[in-house]
Coordinates of C-alpha atoms in Angstrom, one line a residue:
X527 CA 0.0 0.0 0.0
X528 CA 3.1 2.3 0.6
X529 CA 3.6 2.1 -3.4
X530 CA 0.1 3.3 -3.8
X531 CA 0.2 6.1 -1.4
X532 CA 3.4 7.2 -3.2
X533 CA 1.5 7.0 -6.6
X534 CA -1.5 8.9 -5.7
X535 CA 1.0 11.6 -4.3
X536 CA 2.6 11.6 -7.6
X537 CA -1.2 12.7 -9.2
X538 CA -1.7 15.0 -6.6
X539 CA -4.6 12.8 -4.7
X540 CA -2.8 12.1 -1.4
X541 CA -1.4 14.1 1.3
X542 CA -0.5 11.6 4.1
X543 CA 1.9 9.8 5.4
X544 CA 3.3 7.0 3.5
X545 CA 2.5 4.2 6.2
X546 CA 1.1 1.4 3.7
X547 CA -2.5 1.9 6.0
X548 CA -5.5 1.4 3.0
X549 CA -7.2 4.0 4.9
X550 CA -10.0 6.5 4.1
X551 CA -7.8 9.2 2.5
X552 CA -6.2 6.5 0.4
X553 CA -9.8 5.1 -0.7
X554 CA -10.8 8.4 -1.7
X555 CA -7.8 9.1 -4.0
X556 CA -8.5 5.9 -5.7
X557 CA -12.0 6.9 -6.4
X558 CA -11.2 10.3 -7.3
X559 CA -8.5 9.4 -9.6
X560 CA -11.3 6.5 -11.3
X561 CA -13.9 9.3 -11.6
X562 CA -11.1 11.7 -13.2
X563 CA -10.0 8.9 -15.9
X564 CA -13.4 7.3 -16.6
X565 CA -12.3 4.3 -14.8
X566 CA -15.5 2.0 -14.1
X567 CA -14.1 -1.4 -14.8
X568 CA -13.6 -1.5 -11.0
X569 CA -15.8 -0.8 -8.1
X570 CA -15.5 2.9 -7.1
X571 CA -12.7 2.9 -4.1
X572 CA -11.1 -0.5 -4.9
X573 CA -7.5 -0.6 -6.3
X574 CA -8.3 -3.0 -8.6
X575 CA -6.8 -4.1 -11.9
X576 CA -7.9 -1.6 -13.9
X577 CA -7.1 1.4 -11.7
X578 CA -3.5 -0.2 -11.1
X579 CA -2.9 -0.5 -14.8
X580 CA -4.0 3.1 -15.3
X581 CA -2.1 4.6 -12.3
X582 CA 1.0 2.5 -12.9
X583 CA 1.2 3.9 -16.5
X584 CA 1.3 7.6 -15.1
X585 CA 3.3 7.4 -12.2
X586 CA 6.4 5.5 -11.5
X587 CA 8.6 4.5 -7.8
X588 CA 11.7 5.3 -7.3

């Protein structure tokens, strides 16, 4: 989940600590950055596959 948290960062969705916690903040940066990019493959909140792919391809980890 730390990976995530530094992705959504990245886009500008998430502004806490980088604890790998799937918590509120972190679900709502996932389902804001679905709603900004369409994304409806996946349930609205869930990191799945389709929101991974999407997120992957416009961020990276260092």
């Amino acid at each position: 989940m730390a990976e995530l948290q530094t992705r959504l960062r990245q886009v500008g969705l998430y502004g806490g600590d980088i604890n790998g916690s799937y918590d509120e903040q972190v679900e709502n940066g996932v389902r804001t950055f679905q709603w900004w990019r369409g994304i409806q493959q996946d349930e609205p909140g869930v990191y799945g596959a389709a929101t991974r792919a999407r997120l992957e391809a416009e961020t990276q980890v260092q």
